[in-house]
Amino acid sequence: MKQPGSKPTYTWWILALTGFLVAAVVYGVQRGGVPTRNSPFSEQRAADDLRTLVGLGPRPAASEAIAKARSYIVAELEKAGLKPQLDEFEAHTPRGLRKMVNIRAVRRGSKPALIALTGHYDTKIFDFSFVGANDGGSSAAWLLEMARSTASLRLENTLEFVFFDGEEAVLEWTDQDSVYGSRYDVDRRYRGGVLRDLKALILVDMIGDKDLNIKKETQSTTWLKNILWNTSQSLGYTKEFPNDDQEISDDHVPYLRAGIPAVDLIDFDYPYWHTAADTLDKTSGRSLKTVGDVVYFSLPEIDRRVSQAK
Ligand SMILES: [Zn+2]
């Protein structure tokens, strides 16, 4: 057979190929249009910290494992050039007095006013093995990597990293049986006459979920939420930071009650919450970095706001 159709066939191939290339270029340009700012927050280092902490097993307040977690956190903060302090206190729990320890470290700016990045490093005590990869692990790993990645971030005000002990209830969550570390920290600052130095507090909790979905916590301070959500949208994290509301009681509440601006970044849409299945495989370093980038790129604006408020 002669192939009169062969020429048109070649033409069609060329047209199809050209069309494909044009589509690829347009798609690439569109992709390029999304801001892809990348902070120094390392997904890998954060994931390594999380693996190390989870590897210690369940880490409830006053356990041997949480003491090991504390040693690791302190050593890593020192490696990052910080001088961590331990705040030891006795907590009155429904099971009697428990020794608990908050860990704090500061990265000094030119002004003494404080912007605190916070999260809890204890895990809830259960009668099954609960390693809290997301609940207790993710916040501690995230804080460690934030402490490292802000080394060359120039802010006017001082950054403080606070790792809370005793966020979890010893029995059932009530105002008296929960957030021991943050309640103690507010009290400590108040007694020391330095509570008002704390100008803004960001709390993270359960931010390691592979399927990250952080809603706006309704009690949290509006100007902090506005800055964080504006940043998240400009970075393209619209799915991870939806414009939905939810109310959650957490370590930020004692600060709000004391009149300190505070926000809780928490993904409470987590099917493995307080179950034996809250394990490393449900988490992702990518999610830790997403929150890291959003907070990192929000800090300069929070810093400006804190400076102007004085
Ligand atoms: Zn919990």
PDB file of C-alpha atoms and ligand atoms in Angstrom:
ATOM      1  CA  MET A   1       0.000   0.000   0.000  1.00  0.00           C
ATOM      2  CA  LYS A   2       1.058   3.471  -0.805  1.00  0.00           C
ATOM      3  CA  GLN A   3       0.697   5.681   2.165  1.00  0.00           C
ATOM      4  CA  PRO A   4      -0.809   8.992   1.176  1.00  0.00           C
ATOM      5  CA  GLY A   5      -1.581   9.389   4.814  1.00  0.00           C
ATOM      6  CA  SER A   6       2.059   9.252   5.860  1.00  0.00           C
ATOM      7  CA  LYS A   7       2.643  12.958   5.456  1.00  0.00           C
ATOM      8  CA  PRO A   8      -0.373  14.010   7.462  1.00  0.00           C
ATOM      9  CA  THR A   9       0.675  11.394  10.036  1.00  0.00           C
ATOM     10  CA  TYR A  10       4.073  13.081  10.431  1.00  0.00           C
ATOM     11  CA  THR A  11       2.341  16.456  10.650  1.00  0.00           C
ATOM     12  CA  TRP A  12       0.061  15.149  13.376  1.00  0.00           C
ATOM     13  CA  TRP A  13       2.987  13.796  15.307  1.00  0.00           C
ATOM     14  CA  ILE A  14       4.793  17.151  15.071  1.00  0.00           C
ATOM     15  CA  LEU A  15       1.643  19.021  16.107  1.00  0.00           C
ATOM     16  CA  ALA A  16       1.048  16.663  19.023  1.00  0.00           C
ATOM     17  CA  LEU A  17       4.658  16.942  20.148  1.00  0.00           C
ATOM     18  CA  THR A  18       4.567  20.754  19.878  1.00  0.00           C
ATOM     19  CA  GLY A  19       1.337  20.833  21.841  1.00  0.00           C
ATOM     20  CA  PHE A  20       2.837  18.664  24.526  1.00  0.00           C
ATOM     21  CA  LEU A  21       5.915  20.890  24.786  1.00  0.00           C
ATOM     22  CA  VAL A  22       3.804  24.066  24.991  1.00  0.00           C
ATOM     23  CA  ALA A  23       1.654  22.485  27.703  1.00  0.00           C
ATOM     24  CA  ALA A  24       4.760  21.412  29.635  1.00  0.00           C
ATOM     25  CA  VAL A  25       6.235  24.921  29.433  1.00  0.00           C
ATOM     26  CA  VAL A  26       2.958  26.568  30.510  1.00  0.00           C
ATOM     27  CA  TYR A  27       2.622  24.078  33.389  1.00  0.00           C
ATOM     28  CA  GLY A  28       6.206  24.774  34.403  1.00  0.00           C
ATOM     29  CA  VAL A  29       5.640  28.532  34.349  1.00  0.00           C
ATOM     30  CA  GLN A  30       2.515  28.118  36.446  1.00  0.00           C
ATOM     31  CA  ARG A  31       4.410  25.959  38.910  1.00  0.00           C
ATOM     32  CA  GLY A  32       7.168  28.553  38.942  1.00  0.00           C
ATOM     33  CA  GLY A  33       4.554  31.178  39.789  1.00  0.00           C
ATOM     34  CA  VAL A  34       3.990  29.572  43.218  1.00  0.00           C
ATOM     35  CA  PRO A  35       6.433  31.044  45.735  1.00  0.00           C
ATOM     36  CA  THR A  36       8.840  28.310  46.749  1.00  0.00           C
ATOM     37  CA  ARG A  37      10.781  30.011  49.524  1.00  0.00           C
ATOM     38  CA  ASN A  38      12.772  27.520  51.455  1.00  0.00           C
ATOM     39  CA  SER A  39      13.860  28.164  55.059  1.00  0.00           C
ATOM     40  CA  PRO A  40      16.964  26.572  56.639  1.00  0.00           C
ATOM     41  CA  PHE A  41      14.626  24.152  58.510  1.00  0.00           C
ATOM     42  CA  SER A  42      15.891  20.673  57.577  1.00  0.00           C
ATOM     43  CA  GLU A  43      13.240  18.040  56.981  1.00  0.00           C
ATOM     44  CA  GLN A  44      15.876  15.342  57.401  1.00  0.00           C
ATOM     45  CA  ARG A  45      17.304  16.559  60.708  1.00  0.00           C
ATOM     46  CA  ALA A  46      13.802  16.994  62.159  1.00  0.00           C
ATOM     47  CA  ALA A  47      12.848  13.479  61.027  1.00  0.00           C
ATOM     48  CA  ASP A  48      16.062  12.111  62.596  1.00  0.00           C
ATOM     49  CA  ASP A  49      15.258  13.831  65.920  1.00  0.00           C
ATOM     50  CA  LEU A  50      11.759  12.391  65.830  1.00  0.00           C
ATOM     51  CA  ARG A  51      13.083   8.876  65.163  1.00  0.00           C
ATOM     52  CA  THR A  52      15.519   9.200  68.079  1.00  0.00           C
ATOM     53  CA  LEU A  53      12.829  10.388  70.511  1.00  0.00           C
ATOM     54  CA  VAL A  54      10.308   7.734  69.477  1.00  0.00           C
ATOM     55  CA  GLY A  55      13.064   5.128  69.792  1.00  0.00           C
ATOM     56  CA  LEU A  56      13.174   5.853  73.530  1.00  0.00           C
ATOM     57  CA  GLY A  57       9.673   4.359  73.878  1.00  0.00           C
ATOM     58  CA  PRO A  58       6.819   5.848  75.952  1.00  0.00           C
ATOM     59  CA  ARG A  59       7.994   9.099  77.591  1.00  0.00           C
ATOM     60  CA  PRO A  60       5.506  10.077  80.314  1.00  0.00           C
ATOM     61  CA  ALA A  61       6.376  12.708  82.934  1.00  0.00           C
ATOM     62  CA  ALA A  62       8.794  11.460  85.624  1.00  0.00           C
ATOM     63  CA  SER A  63       9.777   8.339  83.618  1.00  0.00           C
ATOM     64  CA  GLU A  64      13.319   7.183  82.848  1.00  0.00           C
ATOM     65  CA  ALA A  65      12.604   7.528  79.145  1.00  0.00           C
ATOM     66  CA  ILE A  66      11.655  11.191  79.422  1.00  0.00           C
ATOM     67  CA  ALA A  67      14.898  11.808  81.316  1.00  0.00           C
ATOM     68  CA  LYS A  68      16.727  10.312  78.325  1.00  0.00           C
ATOM     69  CA  ALA A  69      14.686  12.478  75.950  1.00  0.00           C
ATOM     70  CA  ARG A  70      15.655  15.496  78.044  1.00  0.00           C
ATOM     71  CA  SER A  71      19.371  14.612  77.877  1.00  0.00           C
ATOM     72  CA  TYR A  72      19.106  14.318  74.102  1.00  0.00           C
ATOM     73  CA  ILE A  73      17.269  17.648  73.761  1.00  0.00           C
ATOM     74  CA  VAL A  74      19.775  19.420  76.028  1.00  0.00           C
ATOM     75  CA  ALA A  75      22.748  17.983  74.107  1.00  0.00           C
ATOM     76  CA  GLU A  76      21.269  18.993  70.748  1.00  0.00           C
ATOM     77  CA  LEU A  77      20.496  22.526  71.976  1.00  0.00           C
ATOM     78  CA  GLU A  78      24.089  22.840  73.168  1.00  0.00           C
ATOM     79  CA  LYS A  79      25.334  21.656  69.779  1.00  0.00           C
ATOM     80  CA  ALA A  80      23.229  24.455  68.286  1.00  0.00           C
ATOM     81  CA  GLY A  81      25.220  26.911  70.415  1.00  0.00           C
ATOM     82  CA  LEU A  82      22.478  27.508  72.999  1.00  0.00           C
ATOM     83  CA  LYS A  83      22.636  27.234  76.792  1.00  0.00           C
ATOM     84  CA  PRO A  84      19.564  25.269  77.864  1.00  0.00           C
ATOM     85  CA  GLN A  85      18.148  25.722  81.353  1.00  0.00           C
ATOM     86  CA  LEU A  86      16.128  23.153  83.247  1.00  0.00           C
ATOM     87  CA  ASP A  87      13.127  24.324  85.300  1.00  0.00           C
ATOM     88  CA  GLU A  88      12.341  21.552  87.763  1.00  0.00           C
ATOM     89  CA  PHE A  89       9.080  21.566  89.667  1.00  0.00           C
ATOM     90  CA  GLU A  90       6.796  19.294  91.649  1.00  0.00           C
ATOM     91  CA  ALA A  91       3.397  18.868  90.085  1.00  0.00           C
ATOM     92  CA  HIS A  92       0.356  17.945  92.149  1.00  0.00           C
ATOM     93  CA  THR A  93      -1.316  15.216  90.098  1.00  0.00           C
ATOM     94  CA  PRO A  94      -4.253  12.907  90.934  1.00  0.00           C
ATOM     95  CA  ARG A  95      -1.553  10.239  91.478  1.00  0.00           C
ATOM     96  CA  GLY A  96       0.435  12.397  93.916  1.00  0.00           C
ATOM     97  CA  LEU A  97       3.485  14.613  93.469  1.00  0.00           C
ATOM     98  CA  ARG A  98       5.414  14.145  90.223  1.00  0.00           C
ATOM     99  CA  LYS A  99       8.781  15.692  89.429  1.00  0.00           C
ATOM    100  CA  MET A 100       8.583  17.478  86.086  1.00  0.00           C
ATOM    101  CA  VAL A 101      11.126  19.509  84.119  1.00  0.00           C
ATOM    102  CA  ASN A 102      10.638  22.193  81.452  1.00  0.00           C
ATOM    103  CA  ILE A 103      13.579  22.900  79.154  1.00  0.00           C
ATOM    104  CA  ARG A 104      14.241  26.454  77.995  1.00  0.00           C
ATOM    105  CA  ALA A 105      16.842  28.114  75.798  1.00  0.00           C
ATOM    106  CA  VAL A 106      17.115  31.618  74.352  1.00  0.00           C
ATOM    107  CA  ARG A 107      18.599  33.043  71.192  1.00  0.00           C
ATOM    108  CA  ARG A 108      19.238  36.682  72.035  1.00  0.00           C
ATOM    109  CA  GLY A 109      18.158  39.553  69.845  1.00  0.00           C
ATOM    110  CA  SER A 110      19.090  43.178  70.510  1.00  0.00           C
ATOM    111  CA  LYS A 111      15.998  43.613  72.703  1.00  0.00           C
ATOM    112  CA  PRO A 112      15.010  41.572  75.787  1.00  0.00           C
ATOM    113  CA  ALA A 113      11.333  41.176  74.823  1.00  0.00           C
ATOM    114  CA  LEU A 114      10.562  37.515  74.203  1.00  0.00           C
ATOM    115  CA  ILE A 115       8.923  35.622  71.371  1.00  0.00           C
ATOM    116  CA  ALA A 116       8.510  32.017  72.539  1.00  0.00           C
ATOM    117  CA  LEU A 117       8.362  28.910  70.345  1.00  0.00           C
ATOM    118  CA  THR A 118       6.951  26.100  72.437  1.00  0.00           C
ATOM    119  CA  GLY A 119       5.702  22.509  72.486  1.00  0.00           C
ATOM    120  CA  HIS A 120       5.464  19.522  74.798  1.00  0.00           C
ATOM    121  CA  TYR A 121       7.927  16.637  74.961  1.00  0.00           C
ATOM    122  CA  ASP A 122       6.081  14.249  77.312  1.00  0.00           C
ATOM    123  CA  THR A 123       3.752  11.489  76.134  1.00  0.00           C
ATOM    124  CA  LYS A 124       0.521  10.389  77.784  1.00  0.00           C
ATOM    125  CA  ILE A 125       0.707   7.451  80.148  1.00  0.00           C
ATOM    126  CA  PHE A 126      -1.459   4.499  79.083  1.00  0.00           C
ATOM    127  CA  ASP A 127      -1.721   0.834  80.027  1.00  0.00           C
ATOM    128  CA  PHE A 128      -0.525   0.047  76.486  1.00  0.00           C
ATOM    129  CA  SER A 129       2.677   1.091  74.740  1.00  0.00           C
ATOM    130  CA  PHE A 130       2.108   4.659  73.557  1.00  0.00           C
ATOM    131  CA  VAL A 131       5.180   6.141  71.841  1.00  0.00           C
ATOM    132  CA  GLY A 132       3.458   9.380  70.765  1.00  0.00           C
ATOM    133  CA  ALA A 133       5.278   9.922  67.479  1.00  0.00           C
ATOM    134  CA  ASN A 134       2.919  12.760  66.609  1.00  0.00           C
ATOM    135  CA  ASP A 135       1.631  13.591  70.105  1.00  0.00           C
ATOM    136  CA  GLY A 136       4.683  14.627  72.064  1.00  0.00           C
ATOM    137  CA  GLY A 137       7.335  13.554  69.554  1.00  0.00           C
ATOM    138  CA  SER A 138       6.609  15.924  66.666  1.00  0.00           C
ATOM    139  CA  SER A 139       6.538  19.078  68.803  1.00  0.00           C
ATOM    140  CA  ALA A 140       9.870  18.261  70.468  1.00  0.00           C
ATOM    141  CA  ALA A 141      11.591  17.362  67.189  1.00  0.00           C
ATOM    142  CA  TRP A 142      10.206  20.487  65.513  1.00  0.00           C
ATOM    143  CA  LEU A 143      11.424  22.753  68.324  1.00  0.00           C
ATOM    144  CA  LEU A 144      14.919  21.284  68.145  1.00  0.00           C
ATOM    145  CA  GLU A 145      15.169  21.923  64.426  1.00  0.00           C
ATOM    146  CA  MET A 146      13.742  25.435  64.839  1.00  0.00           C
ATOM    147  CA  ALA A 147      16.430  26.115  67.430  1.00  0.00           C
ATOM    148  CA  ARG A 148      19.065  25.121  64.853  1.00  0.00           C
ATOM    149  CA  SER A 149      17.519  26.729  61.806  1.00  0.00           C
ATOM    150  CA  THR A 150      17.109  30.188  63.376  1.00  0.00           C
ATOM    151  CA  ALA A 151      20.876  30.504  64.000  1.00  0.00           C
ATOM    152  CA  SER A 152      21.321  33.131  61.283  1.00  0.00           C
ATOM    153  CA  LEU A 153      17.850  34.688  61.473  1.00  0.00           C
ATOM    154  CA  ARG A 154      18.266  38.297  62.620  1.00  0.00           C
ATOM    155  CA  LEU A 155      15.452  39.484  64.862  1.00  0.00           C
ATOM    156  CA  GLU A 156      15.276  42.546  67.129  1.00  0.00           C
ATOM    157  CA  ASN A 157      13.615  40.669  69.947  1.00  0.00           C
ATOM    158  CA  THR A 158      14.800  37.538  71.723  1.00  0.00           C
ATOM    159  CA  LEU A 159      13.644  34.070  70.686  1.00  0.00           C
ATOM    160  CA  GLU A 160      12.947  31.546  73.408  1.00  0.00           C
ATOM    161  CA  PHE A 161      12.446  27.808  72.923  1.00  0.00           C
ATOM    162  CA  VAL A 162      10.396  26.073  75.602  1.00  0.00           C
ATOM    163  CA  PHE A 163       9.884  22.310  75.836  1.00  0.00           C
ATOM    164  CA  PHE A 164       6.997  21.619  78.219  1.00  0.00           C
ATOM    165  CA  ASP A 165       6.810  18.609  80.472  1.00  0.00           C
ATOM    166  CA  GLY A 166       3.437  17.324  81.707  1.00  0.00           C
ATOM    167  CA  GLU A 167       1.138  18.550  78.950  1.00  0.00           C
ATOM    168  CA  GLU A 168      -0.785  15.304  79.176  1.00  0.00           C
ATOM    169  CA  ALA A 169      -3.294  14.450  81.885  1.00  0.00           C
ATOM    170  CA  VAL A 170      -2.144  11.782  84.342  1.00  0.00           C
ATOM    171  CA  LEU A 171      -5.734  10.466  84.373  1.00  0.00           C
ATOM    172  CA  GLU A 172      -8.444  12.353  82.465  1.00  0.00           C
ATOM    173  CA  TRP A 173      -8.048  15.866  81.035  1.00  0.00           C
ATOM    174  CA  THR A 174      -9.319  18.578  83.410  1.00  0.00           C
ATOM    175  CA  ASP A 175      -8.074  22.111  84.186  1.00  0.00           C
ATOM    176  CA  GLN A 176      -6.213  20.655  87.175  1.00  0.00           C
ATOM    177  CA  ASP A 177      -4.938  17.494  85.480  1.00  0.00           C
ATOM    178  CA  SER A 178      -3.261  18.800  82.293  1.00  0.00           C
ATOM    179  CA  VAL A 179      -0.741  21.362  80.974  1.00  0.00           C
ATOM    180  CA  TYR A 180       1.395  21.169  84.139  1.00  0.00           C
ATOM    181  CA  GLY A 181       4.506  22.536  82.429  1.00  0.00           C
ATOM    182  CA  SER A 182       2.902  25.604  80.861  1.00  0.00           C
ATOM    183  CA  ARG A 183       0.955  26.434  84.036  1.00  0.00           C
ATOM    184  CA  TYR A 184       4.199  26.234  85.991  1.00  0.00           C
ATOM    185  CA  ASP A 185       5.996  28.393  83.417  1.00  0.00           C
ATOM    186  CA  VAL A 186       3.391  31.191  83.598  1.00  0.00           C
ATOM    187  CA  ASP A 187       3.599  31.067  87.395  1.00  0.00           C
ATOM    188  CA  ARG A 188       7.420  31.133  87.343  1.00  0.00           C
ATOM    189  CA  ARG A 189       7.504  34.198  85.068  1.00  0.00           C
ATOM    190  CA  TYR A 190       4.857  35.935  87.172  1.00  0.00           C
ATOM    191  CA  ARG A 191       6.717  35.304  90.433  1.00  0.00           C
ATOM    192  CA  GLY A 192       9.966  36.478  88.838  1.00  0.00           C
ATOM    193  CA  GLY A 193       8.304  39.692  87.642  1.00  0.00           C
ATOM    194  CA  VAL A 194       9.121  38.901  83.990  1.00  0.00           C
ATOM    195  CA  LEU A 195       5.783  37.653  82.683  1.00  0.00           C
ATOM    196  CA  ARG A 196       5.242  40.889  80.701  1.00  0.00           C
ATOM    197  CA  ASP A 197       8.560  40.420  78.858  1.00  0.00           C
ATOM    198  CA  LEU A 198       6.829  37.609  76.985  1.00  0.00           C
ATOM    199  CA  LYS A 199       5.147  39.336  74.033  1.00  0.00           C
ATOM    200  CA  ALA A 200       4.075  36.436  71.814  1.00  0.00           C
ATOM    201  CA  LEU A 201       3.947  32.663  72.088  1.00  0.00           C
ATOM    202  CA  ILE A 202       3.620  30.062  69.346  1.00  0.00           C
ATOM    203  CA  LEU A 203       2.697  26.570  70.474  1.00  0.00           C
ATOM    204  CA  VAL A 204       2.941  23.579  68.155  1.00  0.00           C
ATOM    205  CA  ASP A 205       1.307  20.223  68.883  1.00  0.00           C
ATOM    206  CA  MET A 206       0.704  17.177  66.666  1.00  0.00           C
ATOM    207  CA  ILE A 207       2.237  18.767  63.583  1.00  0.00           C
ATOM    208  CA  GLY A 208       3.886  15.604  62.240  1.00  0.00           C
ATOM    209  CA  ASP A 209       0.833  13.988  60.590  1.00  0.00           C
ATOM    210  CA  LYS A 210       1.597  12.964  56.983  1.00  0.00           C
ATOM    211  CA  ASP A 211      -1.799  14.384  56.062  1.00  0.00           C
ATOM    212  CA  LEU A 212      -1.230  17.821  57.604  1.00  0.00           C
ATOM    213  CA  ASN A 213      -4.317  19.892  58.307  1.00  0.00           C
ATOM    214  CA  ILE A 214      -3.991  22.767  60.788  1.00  0.00           C
ATOM    215  CA  LYS A 215      -7.162  24.693  61.517  1.00  0.00           C
ATOM    216  CA  LYS A 216      -7.393  28.096  63.226  1.00  0.00           C
ATOM    217  CA  GLU A 217      -7.695  27.521  66.965  1.00  0.00           C
ATOM    218  CA  THR A 218     -10.495  29.861  68.053  1.00  0.00           C
ATOM    219  CA  GLN A 219      -9.138  31.000  71.444  1.00  0.00           C
ATOM    220  CA  SER A 220      -5.757  31.907  69.914  1.00  0.00           C
ATOM    221  CA  THR A 221      -4.765  35.560  69.423  1.00  0.00           C
ATOM    222  CA  THR A 222      -6.063  36.961  66.139  1.00  0.00           C
ATOM    223  CA  TRP A 223      -3.030  39.012  65.038  1.00  0.00           C
ATOM    224  CA  LEU A 224      -0.765  35.971  65.444  1.00  0.00           C
ATOM    225  CA  LYS A 225      -3.158  33.776  63.474  1.00  0.00           C
ATOM    226  CA  ASN A 226      -3.392  36.438  60.740  1.00  0.00           C
ATOM    227  CA  ILE A 227       0.382  36.619  60.298  1.00  0.00           C
ATOM    228  CA  LEU A 228       0.794  32.815  60.272  1.00  0.00           C
ATOM    229  CA  TRP A 229      -2.085  32.180  57.886  1.00  0.00           C
ATOM    230  CA  ASN A 230      -0.983  34.984  55.538  1.00  0.00           C
ATOM    231  CA  THR A 231       2.455  33.376  55.385  1.00  0.00           C
ATOM    232  CA  SER A 232       1.042  29.891  54.865  1.00  0.00           C
ATOM    233  CA  GLN A 233      -1.125  31.075  51.969  1.00  0.00           C
ATOM    234  CA  SER A 234       1.773  32.985  50.336  1.00  0.00           C
ATOM    235  CA  LEU A 235       3.899  29.823  50.531  1.00  0.00           C
ATOM    236  CA  GLY A 236       1.122  27.849  48.840  1.00  0.00           C
ATOM    237  CA  TYR A 237       0.160  25.787  51.909  1.00  0.00           C
ATOM    238  CA  THR A 238      -3.574  26.341  51.519  1.00  0.00           C
ATOM    239  CA  LYS A 239      -4.440  22.679  52.027  1.00  0.00           C
ATOM    240  CA  GLU A 240      -2.230  22.330  55.108  1.00  0.00           C
ATOM    241  CA  PHE A 241      -3.514  25.588  56.680  1.00  0.00           C
ATOM    242  CA  PRO A 242      -7.237  25.740  55.762  1.00  0.00           C
ATOM    243  CA  ASN A 243      -9.382  28.711  56.757  1.00  0.00           C
ATOM    244  CA  ASP A 244     -11.486  26.615  59.153  1.00  0.00           C
ATOM    245  CA  ASP A 245     -11.950  27.106  62.896  1.00  0.00           C
ATOM    246  CA  GLN A 246     -11.710  24.684  65.810  1.00  0.00           C
ATOM    247  CA  GLU A 247     -11.369  25.084  69.568  1.00  0.00           C
ATOM    248  CA  ILE A 248      -8.666  23.114  71.387  1.00  0.00           C
ATOM    249  CA  SER A 249      -7.435  23.288  74.987  1.00  0.00           C
ATOM    250  CA  ASP A 250      -3.673  23.062  75.090  1.00  0.00           C
ATOM    251  CA  ASP A 251      -0.484  24.575  76.569  1.00  0.00           C
ATOM    252  CA  HIS A 252      -1.285  28.028  75.121  1.00  0.00           C
ATOM    253  CA  VAL A 253      -4.347  28.507  77.358  1.00  0.00           C
ATOM    254  CA  PRO A 254      -2.463  29.369  80.609  1.00  0.00           C
ATOM    255  CA  TYR A 255      -0.707  32.180  78.677  1.00  0.00           C
ATOM    256  CA  LEU A 256      -3.935  33.472  77.154  1.00  0.00           C
ATOM    257  CA  ARG A 257      -5.460  33.538  80.641  1.00  0.00           C
ATOM    258  CA  ALA A 258      -2.448  35.596  81.788  1.00  0.00           C
ATOM    259  CA  GLY A 259      -2.991  38.070  78.928  1.00  0.00           C
ATOM    260  CA  ILE A 260      -0.073  36.904  76.764  1.00  0.00           C
ATOM    261  CA  PRO A 261      -0.733  36.753  72.989  1.00  0.00           C
ATOM    262  CA  ALA A 262      -0.558  33.075  72.025  1.00  0.00           C
ATOM    263  CA  VAL A 263      -1.473  30.745  69.168  1.00  0.00           C
ATOM    264  CA  ASP A 264      -1.760  26.968  68.972  1.00  0.00           C
ATOM    265  CA  LEU A 265      -0.781  25.305  65.694  1.00  0.00           C
ATOM    266  CA  ILE A 266      -2.347  21.863  66.044  1.00  0.00           C
ATOM    267  CA  ASP A 267      -3.584  19.211  63.634  1.00  0.00           C
ATOM    268  CA  PHE A 268      -6.289  17.535  65.658  1.00  0.00           C
ATOM    269  CA  ASP A 269      -7.602  15.668  62.618  1.00  0.00           C
ATOM    270  CA  TYR A 270      -5.444  12.625  63.386  1.00  0.00           C
ATOM    271  CA  PRO A 271      -7.090   9.188  63.537  1.00  0.00           C
ATOM    272  CA  TYR A 272      -4.286   7.707  65.686  1.00  0.00           C
ATOM    273  CA  TRP A 273      -4.590  10.292  68.493  1.00  0.00           C
ATOM    274  CA  HIS A 274      -4.002   8.633  71.904  1.00  0.00           C
ATOM    275  CA  THR A 275      -3.821   5.154  70.370  1.00  0.00           C
ATOM    276  CA  ALA A 276      -1.003   2.613  70.118  1.00  0.00           C
ATOM    277  CA  ALA A 277      -0.927   3.405  66.382  1.00  0.00           C
ATOM    278  CA  ASP A 278       0.537   6.909  66.892  1.00  0.00           C
ATOM    279  CA  THR A 279       3.819   5.637  65.466  1.00  0.00           C
ATOM    280  CA  LEU A 280       6.615   6.965  63.255  1.00  0.00           C
ATOM    281  CA  ASP A 281       5.088   5.641  60.018  1.00  0.00           C
ATOM    282  CA  LYS A 282       2.092   8.006  60.413  1.00  0.00           C
ATOM    283  CA  THR A 283       4.377  11.041  60.474  1.00  0.00           C
ATOM    284  CA  SER A 284       6.480  12.853  57.925  1.00  0.00           C
ATOM    285  CA  GLY A 285       9.470  15.182  58.102  1.00  0.00           C
ATOM    286  CA  ARG A 286       7.811  17.059  55.258  1.00  0.00           C
ATOM    287  CA  SER A 287       4.980  18.144  57.582  1.00  0.00           C
ATOM    288  CA  LEU A 288       7.454  19.290  60.235  1.00  0.00           C
ATOM    289  CA  LYS A 289       9.210  21.374  57.583  1.00  0.00           C
ATOM    290  CA  THR A 290       5.949  22.858  56.285  1.00  0.00           C
ATOM    291  CA  VAL A 291       5.200  24.202  59.764  1.00  0.00           C
ATOM    292  CA  GLY A 292       8.868  25.167  60.156  1.00  0.00           C
ATOM    293  CA  ASP A 293       8.822  27.232  56.963  1.00  0.00           C
ATOM    294  CA  VAL A 294       5.544  28.940  57.867  1.00  0.00           C
ATOM    295  CA  VAL A 295       6.771  29.920  61.336  1.00  0.00           C
ATOM    296  CA  TYR A 296      10.268  30.860  60.091  1.00  0.00           C
ATOM    297  CA  PHE A 297       8.910  33.251  57.468  1.00  0.00           C
ATOM    298  CA  SER A 298       6.343  34.642  59.926  1.00  0.00           C
ATOM    299  CA  LEU A 299       8.904  35.505  62.601  1.00  0.00           C
ATOM    300  CA  PRO A 300      10.168  38.760  61.027  1.00  0.00           C
ATOM    301  CA  GLU A 301       6.596  40.117  60.904  1.00  0.00           C
ATOM    302  CA  ILE A 302       5.868  38.955  64.467  1.00  0.00           C
ATOM    303  CA  ASP A 303       9.164  40.581  65.502  1.00  0.00           C
ATOM    304  CA  ARG A 304       8.130  43.900  63.887  1.00  0.00           C
ATOM    305  CA  ARG A 305       4.743  43.757  65.530  1.00  0.00           C
ATOM    306  CA  VAL A 306       6.306  43.078  68.958  1.00  0.00           C
ATOM    307  CA  SER A 307       8.760  45.958  68.510  1.00  0.00           C
ATOM    308  CA  GLN A 308       6.025  48.393  67.470  1.00  0.00           C
ATOM    309  CA  ALA A 309       3.789  47.438  70.385  1.00  0.00           C
ATOM    310  CA  LYS A 310       6.218  48.899  72.917  1.00  0.00           C
TER     311      LYS A 310
HETATM  312 ZN    ZN B   1      -2.023  13.990  73.866  1.00  0.00          ZN
END
